[in-house]
Short mmCIF file of C-alpha atoms and ligand atoms in Angstrom, two decimals:
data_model
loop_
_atom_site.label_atom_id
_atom_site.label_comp_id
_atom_site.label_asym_id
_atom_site.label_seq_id
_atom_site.Cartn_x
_atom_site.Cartn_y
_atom_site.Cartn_z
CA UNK U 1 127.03 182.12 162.87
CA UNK U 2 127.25 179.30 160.33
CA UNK U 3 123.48 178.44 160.55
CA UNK U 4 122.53 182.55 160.28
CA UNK U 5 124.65 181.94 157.11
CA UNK U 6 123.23 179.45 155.55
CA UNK U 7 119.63 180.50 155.79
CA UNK U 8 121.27 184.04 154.41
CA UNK U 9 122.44 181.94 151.25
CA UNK U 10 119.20 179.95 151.12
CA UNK U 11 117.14 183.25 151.32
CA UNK U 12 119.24 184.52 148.09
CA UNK U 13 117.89 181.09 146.16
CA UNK U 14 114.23 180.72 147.24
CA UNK U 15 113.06 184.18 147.69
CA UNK U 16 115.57 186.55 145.95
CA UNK U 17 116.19 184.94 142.76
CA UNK U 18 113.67 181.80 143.44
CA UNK U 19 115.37 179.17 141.78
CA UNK U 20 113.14 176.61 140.42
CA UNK U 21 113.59 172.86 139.46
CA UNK U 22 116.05 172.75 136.10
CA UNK U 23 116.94 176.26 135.96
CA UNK U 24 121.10 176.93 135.73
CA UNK U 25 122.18 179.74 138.38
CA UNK U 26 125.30 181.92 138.06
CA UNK U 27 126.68 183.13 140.50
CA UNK U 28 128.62 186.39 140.60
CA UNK U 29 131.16 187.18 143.57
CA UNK U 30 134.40 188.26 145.27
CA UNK U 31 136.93 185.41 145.66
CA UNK U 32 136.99 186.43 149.23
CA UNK U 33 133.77 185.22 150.50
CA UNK U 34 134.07 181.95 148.08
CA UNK U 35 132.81 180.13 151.80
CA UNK U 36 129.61 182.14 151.57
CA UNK U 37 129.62 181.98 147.70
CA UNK U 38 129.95 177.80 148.40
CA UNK U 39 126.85 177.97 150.78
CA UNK U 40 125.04 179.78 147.97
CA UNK U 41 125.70 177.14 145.31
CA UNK U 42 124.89 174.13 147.86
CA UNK U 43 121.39 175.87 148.37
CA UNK U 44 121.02 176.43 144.76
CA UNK U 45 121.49 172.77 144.20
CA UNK U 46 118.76 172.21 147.08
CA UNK U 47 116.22 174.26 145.14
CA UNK U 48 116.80 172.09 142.09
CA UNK U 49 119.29 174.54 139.81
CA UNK U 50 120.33 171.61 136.91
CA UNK U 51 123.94 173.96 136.85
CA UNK U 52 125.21 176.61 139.32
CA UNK U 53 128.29 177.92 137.76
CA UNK U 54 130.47 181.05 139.29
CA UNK U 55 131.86 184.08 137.67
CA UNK U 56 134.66 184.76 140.24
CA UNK U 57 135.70 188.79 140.70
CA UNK U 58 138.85 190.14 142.40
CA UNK U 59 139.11 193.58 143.70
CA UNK U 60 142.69 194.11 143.77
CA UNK U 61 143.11 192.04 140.44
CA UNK U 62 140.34 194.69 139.12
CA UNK U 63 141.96 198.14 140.56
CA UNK U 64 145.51 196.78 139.20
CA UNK U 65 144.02 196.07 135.94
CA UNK U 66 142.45 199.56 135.48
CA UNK U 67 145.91 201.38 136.87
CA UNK U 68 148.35 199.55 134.63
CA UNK U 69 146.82 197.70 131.68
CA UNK U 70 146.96 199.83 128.12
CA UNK U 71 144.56 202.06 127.38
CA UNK U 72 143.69 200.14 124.42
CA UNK U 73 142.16 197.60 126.71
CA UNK U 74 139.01 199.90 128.19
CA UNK U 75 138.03 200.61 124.46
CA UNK U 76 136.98 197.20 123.86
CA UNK U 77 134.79 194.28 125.44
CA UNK U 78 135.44 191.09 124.50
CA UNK U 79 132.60 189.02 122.36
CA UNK U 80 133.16 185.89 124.79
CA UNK U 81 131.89 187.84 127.27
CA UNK U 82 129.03 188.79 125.46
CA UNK U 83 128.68 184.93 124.27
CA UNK U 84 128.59 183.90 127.88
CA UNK U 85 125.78 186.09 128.64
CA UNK U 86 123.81 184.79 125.65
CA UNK U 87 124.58 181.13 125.99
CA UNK U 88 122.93 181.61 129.84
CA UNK U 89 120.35 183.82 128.95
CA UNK U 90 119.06 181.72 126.71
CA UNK U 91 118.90 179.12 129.09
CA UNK U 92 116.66 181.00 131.18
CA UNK U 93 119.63 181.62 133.67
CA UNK U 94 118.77 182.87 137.45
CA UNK U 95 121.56 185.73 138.45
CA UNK U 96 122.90 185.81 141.64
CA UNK U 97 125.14 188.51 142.94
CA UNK U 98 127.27 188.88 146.32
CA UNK U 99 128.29 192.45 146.60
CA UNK U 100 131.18 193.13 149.16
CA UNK U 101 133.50 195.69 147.69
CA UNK U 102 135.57 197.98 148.85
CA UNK U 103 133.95 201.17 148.28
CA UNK U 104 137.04 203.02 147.76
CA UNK U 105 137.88 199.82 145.45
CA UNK U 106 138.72 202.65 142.47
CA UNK U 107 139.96 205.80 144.02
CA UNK U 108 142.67 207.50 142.26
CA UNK U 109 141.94 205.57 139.13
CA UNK U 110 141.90 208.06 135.98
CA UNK U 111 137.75 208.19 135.29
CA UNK U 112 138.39 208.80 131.46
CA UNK U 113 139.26 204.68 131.65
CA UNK U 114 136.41 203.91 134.35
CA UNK U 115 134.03 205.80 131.83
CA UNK U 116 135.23 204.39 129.04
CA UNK U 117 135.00 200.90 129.78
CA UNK U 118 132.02 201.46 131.26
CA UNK U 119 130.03 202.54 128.09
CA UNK U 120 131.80 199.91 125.85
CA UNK U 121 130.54 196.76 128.29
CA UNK U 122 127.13 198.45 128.96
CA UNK U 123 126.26 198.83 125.31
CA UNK U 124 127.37 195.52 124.71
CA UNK U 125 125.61 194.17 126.99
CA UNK U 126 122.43 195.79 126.72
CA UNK U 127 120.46 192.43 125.24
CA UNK U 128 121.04 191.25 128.53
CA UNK U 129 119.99 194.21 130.78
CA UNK U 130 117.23 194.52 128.49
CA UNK U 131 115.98 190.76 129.85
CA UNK U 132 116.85 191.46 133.19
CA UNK U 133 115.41 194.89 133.90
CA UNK U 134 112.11 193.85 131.86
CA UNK U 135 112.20 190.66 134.80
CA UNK U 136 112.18 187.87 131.66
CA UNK U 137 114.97 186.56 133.63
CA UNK U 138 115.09 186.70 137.59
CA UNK U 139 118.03 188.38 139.30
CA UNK U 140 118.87 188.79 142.98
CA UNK U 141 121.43 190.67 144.58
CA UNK U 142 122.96 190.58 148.60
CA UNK U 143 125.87 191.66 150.21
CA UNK U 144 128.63 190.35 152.32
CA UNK U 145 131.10 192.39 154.60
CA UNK U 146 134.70 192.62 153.14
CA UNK U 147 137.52 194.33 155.50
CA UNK U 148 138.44 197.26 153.48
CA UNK U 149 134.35 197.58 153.07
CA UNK U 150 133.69 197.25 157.17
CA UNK U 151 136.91 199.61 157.72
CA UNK U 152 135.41 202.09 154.93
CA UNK U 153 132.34 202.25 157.14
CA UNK U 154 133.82 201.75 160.96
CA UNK U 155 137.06 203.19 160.58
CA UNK U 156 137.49 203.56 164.32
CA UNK U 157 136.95 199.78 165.21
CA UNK U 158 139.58 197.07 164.47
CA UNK U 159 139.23 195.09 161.52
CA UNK U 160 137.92 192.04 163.32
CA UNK U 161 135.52 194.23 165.06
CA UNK U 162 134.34 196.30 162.07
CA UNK U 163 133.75 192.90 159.86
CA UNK U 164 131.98 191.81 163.20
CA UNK U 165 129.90 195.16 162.98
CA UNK U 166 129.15 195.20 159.23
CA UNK U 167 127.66 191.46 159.70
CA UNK U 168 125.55 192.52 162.03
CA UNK U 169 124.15 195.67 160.42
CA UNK U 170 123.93 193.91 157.19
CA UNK U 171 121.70 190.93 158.09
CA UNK U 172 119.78 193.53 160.10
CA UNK U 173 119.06 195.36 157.51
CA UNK U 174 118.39 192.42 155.34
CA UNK U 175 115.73 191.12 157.78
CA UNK U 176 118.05 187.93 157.88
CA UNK U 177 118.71 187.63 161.81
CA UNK U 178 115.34 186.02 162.66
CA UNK U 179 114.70 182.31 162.75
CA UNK U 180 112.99 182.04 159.64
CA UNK U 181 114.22 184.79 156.90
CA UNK U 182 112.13 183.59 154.22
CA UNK U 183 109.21 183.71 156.01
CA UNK U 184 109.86 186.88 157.37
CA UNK U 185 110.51 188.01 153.87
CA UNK U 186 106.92 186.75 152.71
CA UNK U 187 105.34 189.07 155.49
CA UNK U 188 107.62 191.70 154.21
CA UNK U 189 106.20 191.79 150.67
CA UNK U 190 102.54 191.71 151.95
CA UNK U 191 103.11 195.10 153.69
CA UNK U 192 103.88 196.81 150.32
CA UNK U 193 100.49 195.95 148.76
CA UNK U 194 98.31 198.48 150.23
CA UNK U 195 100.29 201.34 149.78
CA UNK U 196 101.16 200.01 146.11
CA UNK U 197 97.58 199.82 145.67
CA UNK U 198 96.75 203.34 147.07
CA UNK U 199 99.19 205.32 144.80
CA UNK U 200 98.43 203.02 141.79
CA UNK U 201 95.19 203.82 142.10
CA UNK U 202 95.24 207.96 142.19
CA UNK U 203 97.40 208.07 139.53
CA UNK U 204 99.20 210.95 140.42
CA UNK U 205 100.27 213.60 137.37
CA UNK U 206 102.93 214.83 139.37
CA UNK U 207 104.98 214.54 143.05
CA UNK U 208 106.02 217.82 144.51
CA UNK U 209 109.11 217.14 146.57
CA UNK U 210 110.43 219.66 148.93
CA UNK U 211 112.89 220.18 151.96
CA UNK U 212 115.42 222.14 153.60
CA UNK U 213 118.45 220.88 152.03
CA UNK U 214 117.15 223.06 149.16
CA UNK U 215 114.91 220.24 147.08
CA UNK U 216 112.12 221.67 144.94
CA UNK U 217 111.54 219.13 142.40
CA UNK U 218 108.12 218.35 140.30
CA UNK U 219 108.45 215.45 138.96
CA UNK U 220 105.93 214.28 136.31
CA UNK U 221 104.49 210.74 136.01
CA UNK U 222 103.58 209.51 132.60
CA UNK U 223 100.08 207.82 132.14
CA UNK U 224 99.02 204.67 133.33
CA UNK U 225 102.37 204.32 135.51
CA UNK U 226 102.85 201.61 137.68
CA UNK U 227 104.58 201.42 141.33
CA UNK U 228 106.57 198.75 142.22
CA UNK U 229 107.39 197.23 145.32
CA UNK U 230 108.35 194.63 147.93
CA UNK U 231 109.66 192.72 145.33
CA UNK U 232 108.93 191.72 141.61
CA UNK U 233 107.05 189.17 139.39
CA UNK U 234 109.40 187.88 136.63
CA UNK U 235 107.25 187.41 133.37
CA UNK U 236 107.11 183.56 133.38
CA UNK U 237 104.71 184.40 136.74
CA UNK U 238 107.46 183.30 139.25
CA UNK U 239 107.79 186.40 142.21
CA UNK U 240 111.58 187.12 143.05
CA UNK U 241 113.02 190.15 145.62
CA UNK U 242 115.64 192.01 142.90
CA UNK U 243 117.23 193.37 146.03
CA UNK U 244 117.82 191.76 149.40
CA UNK U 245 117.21 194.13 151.36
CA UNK U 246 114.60 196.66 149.95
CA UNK U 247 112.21 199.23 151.96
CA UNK U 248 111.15 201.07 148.65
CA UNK U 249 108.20 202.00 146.86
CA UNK U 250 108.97 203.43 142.88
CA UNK U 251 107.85 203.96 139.49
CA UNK U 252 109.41 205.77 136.39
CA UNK U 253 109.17 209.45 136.06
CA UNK U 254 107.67 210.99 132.83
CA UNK U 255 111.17 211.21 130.99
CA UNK U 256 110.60 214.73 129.73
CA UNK U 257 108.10 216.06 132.16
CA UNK U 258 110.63 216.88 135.22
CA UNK U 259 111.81 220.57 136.34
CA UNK U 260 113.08 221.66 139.67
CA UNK U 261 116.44 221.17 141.94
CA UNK U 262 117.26 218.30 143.56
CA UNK U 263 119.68 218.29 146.44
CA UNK U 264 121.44 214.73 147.46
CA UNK U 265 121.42 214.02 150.89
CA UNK U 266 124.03 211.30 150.84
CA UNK U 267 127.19 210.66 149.25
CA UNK U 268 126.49 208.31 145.70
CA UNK U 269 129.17 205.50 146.10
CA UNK U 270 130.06 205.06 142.10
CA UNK U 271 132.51 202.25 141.07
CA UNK U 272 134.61 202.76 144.01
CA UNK U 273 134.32 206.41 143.63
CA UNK U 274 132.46 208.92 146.37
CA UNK U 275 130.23 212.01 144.84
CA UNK U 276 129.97 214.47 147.58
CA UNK U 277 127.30 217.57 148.47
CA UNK U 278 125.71 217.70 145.10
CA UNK U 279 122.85 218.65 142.95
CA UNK U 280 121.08 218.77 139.46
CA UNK U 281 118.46 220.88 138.16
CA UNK U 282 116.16 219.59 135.60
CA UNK U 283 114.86 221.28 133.06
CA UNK U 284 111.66 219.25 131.21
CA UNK U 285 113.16 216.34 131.90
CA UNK U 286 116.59 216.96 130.96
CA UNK U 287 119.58 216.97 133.27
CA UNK U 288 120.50 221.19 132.28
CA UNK U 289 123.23 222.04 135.65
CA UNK U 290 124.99 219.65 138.08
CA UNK U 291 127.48 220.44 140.94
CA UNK U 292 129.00 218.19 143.16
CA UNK U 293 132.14 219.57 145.90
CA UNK U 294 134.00 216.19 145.66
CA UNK U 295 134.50 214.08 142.45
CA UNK U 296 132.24 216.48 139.99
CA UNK U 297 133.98 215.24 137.43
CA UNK U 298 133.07 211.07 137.80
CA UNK U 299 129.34 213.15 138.10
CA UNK U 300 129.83 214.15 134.95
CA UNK U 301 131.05 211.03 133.43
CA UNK U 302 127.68 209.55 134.78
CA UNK U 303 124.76 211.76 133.38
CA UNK U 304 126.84 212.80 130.26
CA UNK U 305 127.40 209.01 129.76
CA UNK U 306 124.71 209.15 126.87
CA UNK U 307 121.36 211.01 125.70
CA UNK U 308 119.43 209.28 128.16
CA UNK U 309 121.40 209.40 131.06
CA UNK U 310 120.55 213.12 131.56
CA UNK U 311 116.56 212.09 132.38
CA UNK U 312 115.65 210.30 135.01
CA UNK U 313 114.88 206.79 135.43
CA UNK U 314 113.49 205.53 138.89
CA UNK U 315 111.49 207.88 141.73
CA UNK U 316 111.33 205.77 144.85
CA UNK U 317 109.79 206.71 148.05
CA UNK U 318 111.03 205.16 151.64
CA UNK U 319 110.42 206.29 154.67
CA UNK U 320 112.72 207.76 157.12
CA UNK U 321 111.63 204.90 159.76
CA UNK U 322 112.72 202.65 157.58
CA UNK U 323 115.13 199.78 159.63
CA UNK U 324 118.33 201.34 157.92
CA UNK U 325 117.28 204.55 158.08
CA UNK U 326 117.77 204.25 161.79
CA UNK U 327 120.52 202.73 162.11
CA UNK U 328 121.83 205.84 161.05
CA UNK U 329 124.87 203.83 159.56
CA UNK U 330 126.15 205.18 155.64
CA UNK U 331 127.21 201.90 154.50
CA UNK U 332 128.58 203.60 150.90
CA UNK U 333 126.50 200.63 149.35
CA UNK U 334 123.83 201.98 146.64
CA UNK U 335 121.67 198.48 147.90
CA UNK U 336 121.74 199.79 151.59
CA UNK U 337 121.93 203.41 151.41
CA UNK U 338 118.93 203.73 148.48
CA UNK U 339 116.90 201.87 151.29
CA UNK U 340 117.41 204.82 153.99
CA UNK U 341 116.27 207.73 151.70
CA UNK U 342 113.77 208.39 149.00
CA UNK U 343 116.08 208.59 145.60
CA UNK U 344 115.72 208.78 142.08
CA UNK U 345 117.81 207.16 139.23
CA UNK U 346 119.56 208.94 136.14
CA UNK U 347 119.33 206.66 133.06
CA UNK U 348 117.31 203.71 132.12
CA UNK U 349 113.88 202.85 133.50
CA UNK U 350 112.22 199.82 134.58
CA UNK U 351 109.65 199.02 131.52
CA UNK U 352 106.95 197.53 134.20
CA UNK U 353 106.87 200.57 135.55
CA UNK U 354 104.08 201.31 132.90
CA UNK U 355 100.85 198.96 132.34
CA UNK U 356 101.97 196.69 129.57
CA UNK U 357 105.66 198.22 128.92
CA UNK U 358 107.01 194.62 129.06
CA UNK U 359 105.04 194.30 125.13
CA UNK U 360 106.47 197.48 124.23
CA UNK U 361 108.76 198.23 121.42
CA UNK U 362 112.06 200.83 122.43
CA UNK U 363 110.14 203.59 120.32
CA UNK U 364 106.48 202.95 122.53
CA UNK U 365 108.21 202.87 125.74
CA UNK U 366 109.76 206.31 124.97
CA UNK U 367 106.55 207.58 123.66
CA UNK U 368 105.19 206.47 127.02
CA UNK U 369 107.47 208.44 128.82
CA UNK U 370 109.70 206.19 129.79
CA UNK U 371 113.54 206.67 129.74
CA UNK U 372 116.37 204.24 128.13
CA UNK U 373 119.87 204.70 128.71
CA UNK U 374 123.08 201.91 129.15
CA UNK U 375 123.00 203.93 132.89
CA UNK U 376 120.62 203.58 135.90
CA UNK U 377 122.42 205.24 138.93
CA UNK U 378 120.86 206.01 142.11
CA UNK U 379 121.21 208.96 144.26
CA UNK U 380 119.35 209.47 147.74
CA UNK U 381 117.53 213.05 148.20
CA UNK U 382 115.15 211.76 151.21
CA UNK U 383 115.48 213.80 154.45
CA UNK U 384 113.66 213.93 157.61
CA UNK U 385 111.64 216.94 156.85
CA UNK U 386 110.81 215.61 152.91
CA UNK U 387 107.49 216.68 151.83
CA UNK U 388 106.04 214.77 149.01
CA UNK U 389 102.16 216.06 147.78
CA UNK U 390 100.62 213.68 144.59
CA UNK U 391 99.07 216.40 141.89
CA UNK U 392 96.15 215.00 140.38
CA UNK U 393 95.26 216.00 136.64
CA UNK U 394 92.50 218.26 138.22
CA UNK U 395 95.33 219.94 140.29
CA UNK U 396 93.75 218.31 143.65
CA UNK U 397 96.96 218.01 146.14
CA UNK U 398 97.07 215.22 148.51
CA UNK U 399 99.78 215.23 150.89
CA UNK U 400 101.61 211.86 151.02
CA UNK U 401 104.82 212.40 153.01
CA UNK U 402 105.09 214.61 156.13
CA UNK U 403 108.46 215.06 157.69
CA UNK U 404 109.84 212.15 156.00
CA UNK U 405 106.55 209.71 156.37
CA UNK U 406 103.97 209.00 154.54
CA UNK U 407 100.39 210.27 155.39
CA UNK U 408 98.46 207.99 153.64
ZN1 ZN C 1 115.29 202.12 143.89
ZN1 ZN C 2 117.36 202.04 141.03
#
């Protein structure tokens, strides 16, 4: 187990965030896998990092924090945060991340504080999402199994046994259980191109999605869009995988050029909160009626967050053979379950997702259709009978996913 973990780490540092000679790594993790988080700061220090320094989490520290501290403390984030972002950024940092959280990590915790603190740190921190969504700086992002995460997920196996389980599934899912992972992972990114290719090619004006759940969504795609996937090119040239795994395909909707329902066909696992059985209806773009039967209210909090968290940011495509698609396994993890299902984002859109958006100014990328917001939360809507047809601007229909595959 100790050498599958170690090539694990080392495919976080050379293919996820692709460290190269002199750059400073940080690290961002649970104090409970600090012997994985070790493993990824020996291999950083292989690929050359000059610095690899950790920014250590706690879960239970975290929930205790938000159920007892004063409520004065969500309204503010601190500018030495903010100055520790900076002084790395402007190093050219690579960001690491090790997700293993309980997904349950904030139930019971009073959303007004969750929502709160959430908008104060996001639009603080926007210079740096800015540089890491637009790929000037390189970002990765895994995940580990915690107990309270493998019990979440196998609740009828002990805890040995479900940790056991999750490890399995997860490195399964992350193509990490060959003999080679990074390899593997360089195959994995050559079977994206052609399909890439295809759709960026047609230039679609519009995707009709439709299924039995009750989906009927157009969504419009603005001009001269881009889809992404496979992994990502950071602006300085250097490829990187954002997100170990990934299965997807996506691109940014036309902001104000969506109408229809959309149905979710999983749970959305929100900062250890679970939105159950719901749905939004779009009205030219805009976010105009949402229900959900469990937790409508953290919903809310989400696409109400700010302007442009009621538009959409992201419309991925994966197919229902995709490797954790059938596993048939709901891991409550946004980087596992948005690789079993097609899905859309609410809130803020990749800027590469239209030619030249890296150059653009805030007020071009919005005139090119595409959406800003201090959000970007994804919610799964694939099925096994999803139909997807591309619209052409002549109103020529090609049909590009058939009971949950594509066609093309
Ligand atoms: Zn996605
Ligand atoms: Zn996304």
């Amino acid at each position: 187990m100790k050498d599958v973990l170690k090539k694990y780490a080392e495919l976080l540092v050379f293919a996820g965030g692709n460290v190269q000679k002199g750059q400073p790594v940080v690290i961002g993790g649970n104090v409970n896998d600090a012997e994985f988080i070790r493993m990824v700061q020996s291999a950083a220090y292989d690929a050359g990092a000059s610095e690899v320094a950790v920014d250590w989490q706690d879960d239970e520290i975290t929930r205790t924090t938000y159920l007892r501290a004063a409520d004065e403390i969500f309204e503010t984030y601190p500018d030495w945060r903010v100055d520790r972002f900076k002084f790395y950024d402007d190093r050219g940092t690579v960001y690491l991340h090790i997700s293993s959280s309980d997904p349950d990590m904030l139930s019971g915790v009073n959303p007004e504080r969750i929502k709160t603190l959430t908008k104060v740190s996001r639009q603080k921190l926007k210079p740096h999402s800015t540089l890491t969504m637009s790929n000037a700086l390189r970002w990765s992002v895994l995940a580990v199994p915690s107990a309270k995460w493998a019990k979440k997920v196998f609740p009828n196996l002990p805890q040995d046994d479900a940790v056991q389980k999750l490890w399995q599934a997860i490195l399964k899912a992350a193509r990490a259980d060959g003999e080679n992972p990074i390899t593997d992972w360089k195959k994995h990114r050559e079977n994206f191109t052609e399909r890439k290719n295809f759709l960026n090619s047609k230039q679609f004006a519009k995707l009709h999605f439709a299924n039995g759940l009750g989906t009927d969504l157009f969504v419009g795609m603005p001009k001269n869009h881009v889809w992404i996937g496979g992994g990502d090119v950071g602006q300085d040239g250097v490829d990187f995988f954002p997100n170990i795994p990934t299965e997807e395909v996506f691109s940014a909707p036309d902001r104000n050029n969506v109408n229809g329902k959309v149905v979710a066909s999983m749970p959305l696992s929100f900062q250890g909160n679970l939105i159950e059985d719901f749905s939004i209806v779009f009205k030219d773009g805009r976010a105009v009626e949402y229900h959900a039967k469990n937790n409508e209210e953290i919903l809310k909090n989400i696409i109400e967050m700010d302007d442009g968290s009621h538009y959409l940011g992201e419309v991925a495509l994966v197919e229902n053979s995709s490797p954790i698609s059938q596993m048939g396994i709901l891991f409550y993890n946004t980087l596992f379950d948005e690789n079993a299902s097609s899905h859309l984002a609410v809130g803020k859109a990749y800027p590469n997702c239209v030619k030249g958006g890296n150059d653009m100014s805030e007020e071009e990328l919005k005139a090119a259709g595409i959406n800003d917001s201090i959000m970007h939360v994804d919610f799964m809507f694939g099925t096994a009978d999803m139909q997807v047809v591309g619209i052409s601007e002549d109103g020529t229909e090609t049909l590009l996913m058939q009971n949950g595959e594509f066609v093309f």
